[in-house]
Short mmCIF file of C-alpha atoms in Angstrom, two decimals:
data_model
loop_
_atom_site.label_atom_id
_atom_site.label_comp_id
_atom_site.label_asym_id
_atom_site.label_seq_id
_atom_site.Cartn_x
_atom_site.Cartn_y
_atom_site.Cartn_z
CA MET A 665 1.17 20.82 -20.81
CA GLY A 666 0.10 17.59 -18.90
CA LEU A 667 2.51 14.96 -17.55
CA ASN A 668 3.66 12.05 -19.68
CA VAL A 669 4.56 9.25 -17.44
CA LEU A 670 5.44 5.59 -17.37
CA VAL A 671 4.40 2.87 -14.96
CA ALA A 672 6.30 -0.15 -14.32
CA ASP A 673 5.02 -3.04 -12.17
CA ASP A 674 5.34 -6.85 -12.80
CA GLU A 675 2.15 -7.72 -11.55
CA GLN A 676 -0.50 -7.06 -14.19
CA PRO A 677 -3.45 -6.55 -11.82
CA VAL A 678 -1.54 -3.91 -10.23
CA LEU A 679 -0.13 -2.25 -13.47
CA ASP A 680 -3.55 -2.12 -14.70
CA GLU A 681 -4.95 -0.40 -11.56
CA LEU A 682 -2.20 1.93 -11.54
CA VAL A 683 -2.98 2.80 -15.39
CA TYR A 684 -6.43 3.53 -14.75
CA LEU A 685 -6.15 5.86 -11.82
CA LEU A 686 -3.36 7.73 -13.46
CA GLU A 687 -5.41 8.26 -16.84
CA ARG A 688 -8.28 9.47 -14.61
CA ASP A 689 -5.88 12.39 -13.13
CA GLU A 690 -6.61 15.47 -15.23
CA ARG A 691 -2.90 16.50 -15.04
CA ILE A 692 -1.63 13.55 -17.04
CA ASP A 693 -1.83 13.49 -21.12
CA HIS A 694 -0.43 10.15 -21.39
CA VAL A 695 0.30 6.53 -19.62
CA ARG A 696 2.46 4.04 -20.84
CA ALA A 697 2.95 0.60 -18.88
CA VAL A 698 5.96 -1.67 -19.00
CA ALA A 699 5.97 -4.74 -16.86
CA SER A 700 10.05 -4.84 -15.53
CA GLY A 701 13.01 -2.77 -14.88
CA ALA A 702 14.56 -3.50 -18.10
CA ASP A 703 11.38 -2.21 -20.11
CA VAL A 704 11.69 1.07 -18.19
CA LEU A 705 15.08 1.92 -19.71
CA ARG A 706 14.25 0.83 -23.23
CA ALA A 707 11.33 2.84 -23.06
CA LEU A 708 13.04 5.68 -22.10
CA GLU A 709 15.46 5.49 -25.20
CA THR A 710 12.85 6.28 -27.43
CA ASP A 711 10.33 8.15 -25.16
CA PRO A 712 11.13 10.53 -22.63
CA VAL A 713 9.06 11.11 -19.76
CA ASP A 714 8.21 13.58 -16.81
CA ALA A 715 7.79 10.96 -14.33
CA VAL A 716 8.34 7.10 -13.57
CA PHE A 717 6.06 5.36 -11.17
CA LEU A 718 8.12 2.28 -10.24
CA ASP A 719 7.65 -0.75 -8.15
CA ILE A 720 10.71 -1.73 -6.39
CA ALA A 721 10.56 -5.56 -6.25
CA MET A 722 10.66 -6.58 -9.75
CA PRO A 723 12.95 -9.28 -11.31
CA ALA A 724 16.30 -9.16 -12.64
CA LEU A 725 16.40 -5.36 -12.08
CA SER A 726 14.48 -3.80 -9.03
CA GLY A 727 12.82 -0.36 -9.03
CA LEU A 728 15.68 1.29 -7.14
CA GLU A 729 18.45 -0.20 -9.49
CA VAL A 730 16.64 1.62 -12.05
CA ALA A 731 16.22 4.69 -10.25
CA ARG A 732 19.97 4.77 -9.72
CA VAL A 733 20.25 4.58 -13.68
CA LEU A 734 18.09 7.22 -14.39
CA ALA A 735 19.85 9.56 -11.56
CA ARG A 736 22.77 9.71 -14.39
CA PHE A 737 20.20 10.82 -17.06
CA ARG A 738 21.08 14.65 -18.31
CA THR A 739 17.49 15.08 -18.05
CA GLN A 740 15.77 13.06 -15.38
CA PRO A 741 12.35 12.06 -14.89
CA LYS A 742 10.98 12.41 -11.19
CA VAL A 743 10.40 9.20 -9.45
CA VAL A 744 7.61 7.81 -7.57
CA PHE A 745 7.83 4.43 -5.75
CA VAL A 746 5.10 2.47 -5.68
CA THR A 747 5.56 -0.42 -3.60
CA ALA A 748 4.25 -3.06 -0.72
CA HIS A 749 7.28 -2.80 1.29
CA GLU A 750 8.02 -0.12 3.71
CA ASP A 751 11.44 -0.63 4.46
CA HIS A 752 13.15 1.14 1.41
CA ALA A 753 12.28 4.60 2.24
CA VAL A 754 15.47 5.73 3.48
CA ASP A 755 16.65 4.45 -0.15
CA ALA A 756 14.34 6.40 -1.78
CA TRP A 757 15.13 9.24 -0.18
CA ASP A 758 18.75 9.06 -1.00
CA LEU A 759 17.67 8.55 -4.76
CA ASP A 760 15.69 11.91 -4.59
CA ALA A 761 12.59 10.06 -5.02
CA VAL A 762 9.22 12.78 -5.29
CA ASP A 763 6.98 10.26 -3.28
CA TYR A 764 6.94 6.76 -1.55
CA VAL A 765 3.51 5.40 -1.77
CA LEU A 766 2.34 1.75 -0.35
CA LYS A 767 -0.05 -0.51 -1.74
CA PRO A 768 -2.70 -0.86 -1.94
CA VAL A 769 -2.93 2.58 -3.48
CA ALA A 770 -5.98 4.66 -2.81
CA GLU A 771 -6.72 7.08 -5.92
CA ASP A 772 -6.58 10.33 -3.57
CA ARG A 773 -3.14 9.14 -2.46
CA LEU A 774 -1.90 8.63 -5.91
CA ARG A 775 -3.33 12.24 -6.75
CA GLU A 776 -1.06 13.54 -4.09
CA SER A 777 1.87 12.05 -5.70
CA VAL A 778 1.17 13.54 -8.89
CA ARG A 779 0.48 16.94 -7.44
CA ARG A 780 4.13 16.50 -5.88
CA VAL A 781 5.49 15.64 -9.57
CA CYS A 782 3.98 18.45 -10.77
CA GLY A 783 5.39 20.70 -7.72
CA ALA A 784 8.84 19.18 -8.44
CA ARG A 785 8.82 20.16 -12.38
CA SER A 786 7.94 23.92 -11.14
CA PRO A 787 10.86 25.57 -9.30
CA GLN A 788 8.52 28.09 -8.40
CA THR A 789 6.10 26.02 -6.61
CA SER A 790 8.35 24.12 -5.05
CA SER A 791 9.17 24.78 -1.39
CA ALA A 792 12.59 23.33 -1.59
CA ALA A 793 15.40 25.20 -2.86
CA PRO A 794 18.04 23.73 -5.68
CA ASP A 795 20.23 20.86 -4.27
CA ASP A 796 17.80 20.97 -0.98
CA ASP A 797 18.11 18.10 1.18
CA VAL A 798 15.00 16.30 2.25
CA VAL A 799 14.17 14.48 5.52
CA ALA A 800 11.96 11.21 5.34
CA VAL A 801 9.07 11.12 7.71
CA GLU A 802 6.65 8.53 7.99
CA LEU A 803 3.02 8.60 9.63
CA ALA A 804 0.57 5.29 9.28
CA GLY A 805 2.53 3.89 6.51
CA VAL A 806 3.02 6.98 4.44
CA THR A 807 6.35 8.21 3.94
CA ARG A 808 6.73 11.99 3.25
CA PHE A 809 9.74 14.17 2.12
CA VAL A 810 10.28 17.15 3.59
CA PRO A 811 12.68 19.95 2.31
CA ARG A 812 15.10 20.98 4.74
CA SER A 813 14.68 24.50 4.10
CA SER A 814 11.00 24.46 5.14
CA ILE A 815 11.79 23.29 8.51
CA ALA A 816 11.88 26.47 10.96
CA TYR A 817 12.92 24.60 14.30
CA VAL A 818 13.36 21.13 15.92
CA GLU A 819 12.39 20.01 19.41
CA ALA A 820 13.66 17.11 21.04
CA GLN A 821 11.04 14.56 22.48
CA GLY A 822 12.57 11.98 24.26
CA ASP A 823 13.93 9.27 21.79
CA TYR A 824 12.65 11.51 18.66
CA VAL A 825 12.44 15.09 17.27
CA ARG A 826 9.74 16.98 16.16
CA LEU A 827 10.27 18.90 13.07
CA HIS A 828 8.25 22.48 12.93
CA THR A 829 7.98 23.84 9.37
CA VAL A 830 7.05 27.04 7.85
CA GLU A 831 3.67 25.64 6.87
CA GLY A 832 2.71 25.27 10.22
CA GLU A 833 2.99 21.07 10.23
CA SER A 834 5.24 19.25 12.54
CA HIS A 835 6.70 15.63 11.52
CA LEU A 836 8.07 13.06 14.20
CA LEU A 837 11.56 11.86 13.22
CA ARG A 838 13.49 9.06 15.13
CA THR A 839 16.79 10.95 15.63
CA ALA A 840 18.70 12.51 18.40
CA LEU A 841 18.97 16.30 18.21
CA VAL A 842 22.62 16.37 18.60
CA THR A 843 22.86 14.74 15.39
CA LEU A 844 20.75 17.06 13.30
CA GLU A 845 23.16 19.66 15.21
CA HIS A 846 26.21 18.30 13.91
CA GLU A 847 24.82 17.21 10.42
CA TRP A 848 22.87 20.68 9.63
CA ALA A 849 25.36 23.24 11.26
CA SER A 850 26.25 24.08 7.59
CA ALA A 851 22.80 24.83 6.61
CA GLY A 852 22.45 27.45 9.24
CA PHE A 853 20.99 25.42 11.96
CA VAL A 854 21.84 26.29 15.91
CA ARG A 855 21.23 25.20 19.21
CA ILE A 856 19.59 27.32 21.44
CA HIS A 857 18.46 25.35 24.01
CA ARG A 858 19.20 21.49 25.01
CA SER A 859 15.92 20.56 23.50
CA LEU A 860 15.81 23.12 20.67
CA LEU A 861 17.59 23.61 17.51
CA VAL A 862 16.67 26.54 14.98
CA ALA A 863 17.22 27.72 11.55
CA SER A 864 18.86 30.83 11.76
CA SER A 865 16.98 31.97 8.47
CA ARG A 866 13.84 31.65 10.30
CA VAL A 867 14.71 33.85 13.16
CA ARG A 868 12.61 37.22 12.62
CA GLU A 869 14.03 38.86 16.22
CA VAL A 870 16.34 38.12 18.82
CA ARG A 871 14.82 39.71 22.09
CA MET A 872 16.70 40.50 25.08
CA ILE A 873 14.41 41.30 28.18
CA ALA A 874 15.77 41.22 31.78
CA GLY A 875 18.75 39.52 30.84
CA ARG A 876 16.76 36.74 29.01
CA CYS A 877 17.26 35.87 25.40
CA SER A 878 14.35 34.76 23.20
CA VAL A 879 13.91 34.45 19.42
CA LEU A 880 10.71 34.86 17.32
CA VAL A 881 10.80 32.30 14.68
CA ASP A 882 8.76 31.91 11.49
CA ALA A 883 7.20 28.59 11.91
CA GLY A 884 3.95 29.38 9.85
CA GLY A 885 3.25 32.73 11.25
CA PRO A 886 2.45 35.44 11.90
CA PRO A 887 2.26 35.68 15.06
CA TYR A 888 6.02 34.21 15.05
CA THR A 889 6.78 31.56 17.68
CA GLU A 890 8.57 32.65 20.50
CA LEU A 891 11.20 30.08 21.79
CA GLN A 892 13.49 30.90 24.70
CA VAL A 893 17.32 30.92 24.54
CA ALA A 894 19.82 29.28 27.08
CA ARG A 895 22.19 31.63 28.47
CA ARG A 896 25.15 28.87 27.27
CA HIS A 897 24.02 29.45 23.53
CA THR A 898 23.08 33.14 23.42
CA ARG A 899 26.44 34.12 21.94
CA ASP A 900 26.18 31.36 19.31
CA LEU A 901 22.99 32.32 18.22
CA ARG A 902 23.92 36.08 18.01
CA ASP A 903 26.86 35.36 16.14
CA LEU A 904 25.25 33.17 13.47
CA VAL A 905 22.18 35.91 13.05
CA GLN A 906 24.79 38.74 12.65
CA GLN A 907 26.81 36.54 10.17
CA ARG A 908 23.77 35.86 8.21
CA SER A 909 23.24 39.61 8.48
CA ARG A 910 26.61 40.43 7.10
CA SER A 911 26.26 38.06 4.03
CA GLY A 912 22.79 39.60 2.90
CA GLY A 913 20.49 36.90 4.49
CA GLY A 914 20.43 33.18 3.52
#
């Protein structure tokens, strides 16, 4: 079955354009348009939808406020923010938005949002595990939400870190490696070098050759990516991998 979607924007020309583009997408069966956040909530009382495409800057009830209400629904529609403002991406991430699209919206960019909605509806096709955290990364004005479970290792690069995923992609994130080391320890990420953090679940081999330790990490291979392990971190890595093995993976 195709998607049933609701679009909300207080600017009529923008609303008309979004409806037009979404109706051209063969994955969508029905598009309903409203002009305010309050209208979104009224519409959902009688007509549940699969996804809501929300402007953020709407009078009275903003798109972010609407999304916070939707988060309390027993069956929650997927949320895509469509906005002219770049500075709400972190808020969108906290609200588990499927996508964050900047205006003016190109048709191919909107089709990508629909693809993400479809993936979020189908767990077997989504790369994120249930309750998986996501990381908001930005490139050329586009914010992407990367599931943490897809990240194989993290590399420090100055004031940034580079996230390397199992799809063979990489993304820059402005944060410190030590911050992720503490925040992601419970998810199985372990420091193996002053500039490297690795997901233990993505380690395929631990090698000891001539007294030096390295790991083979699934980062879009095979061939797998070989990373050197600093001597001071070798024991921590081996302990974590052995713990994972005793618990049956994960």
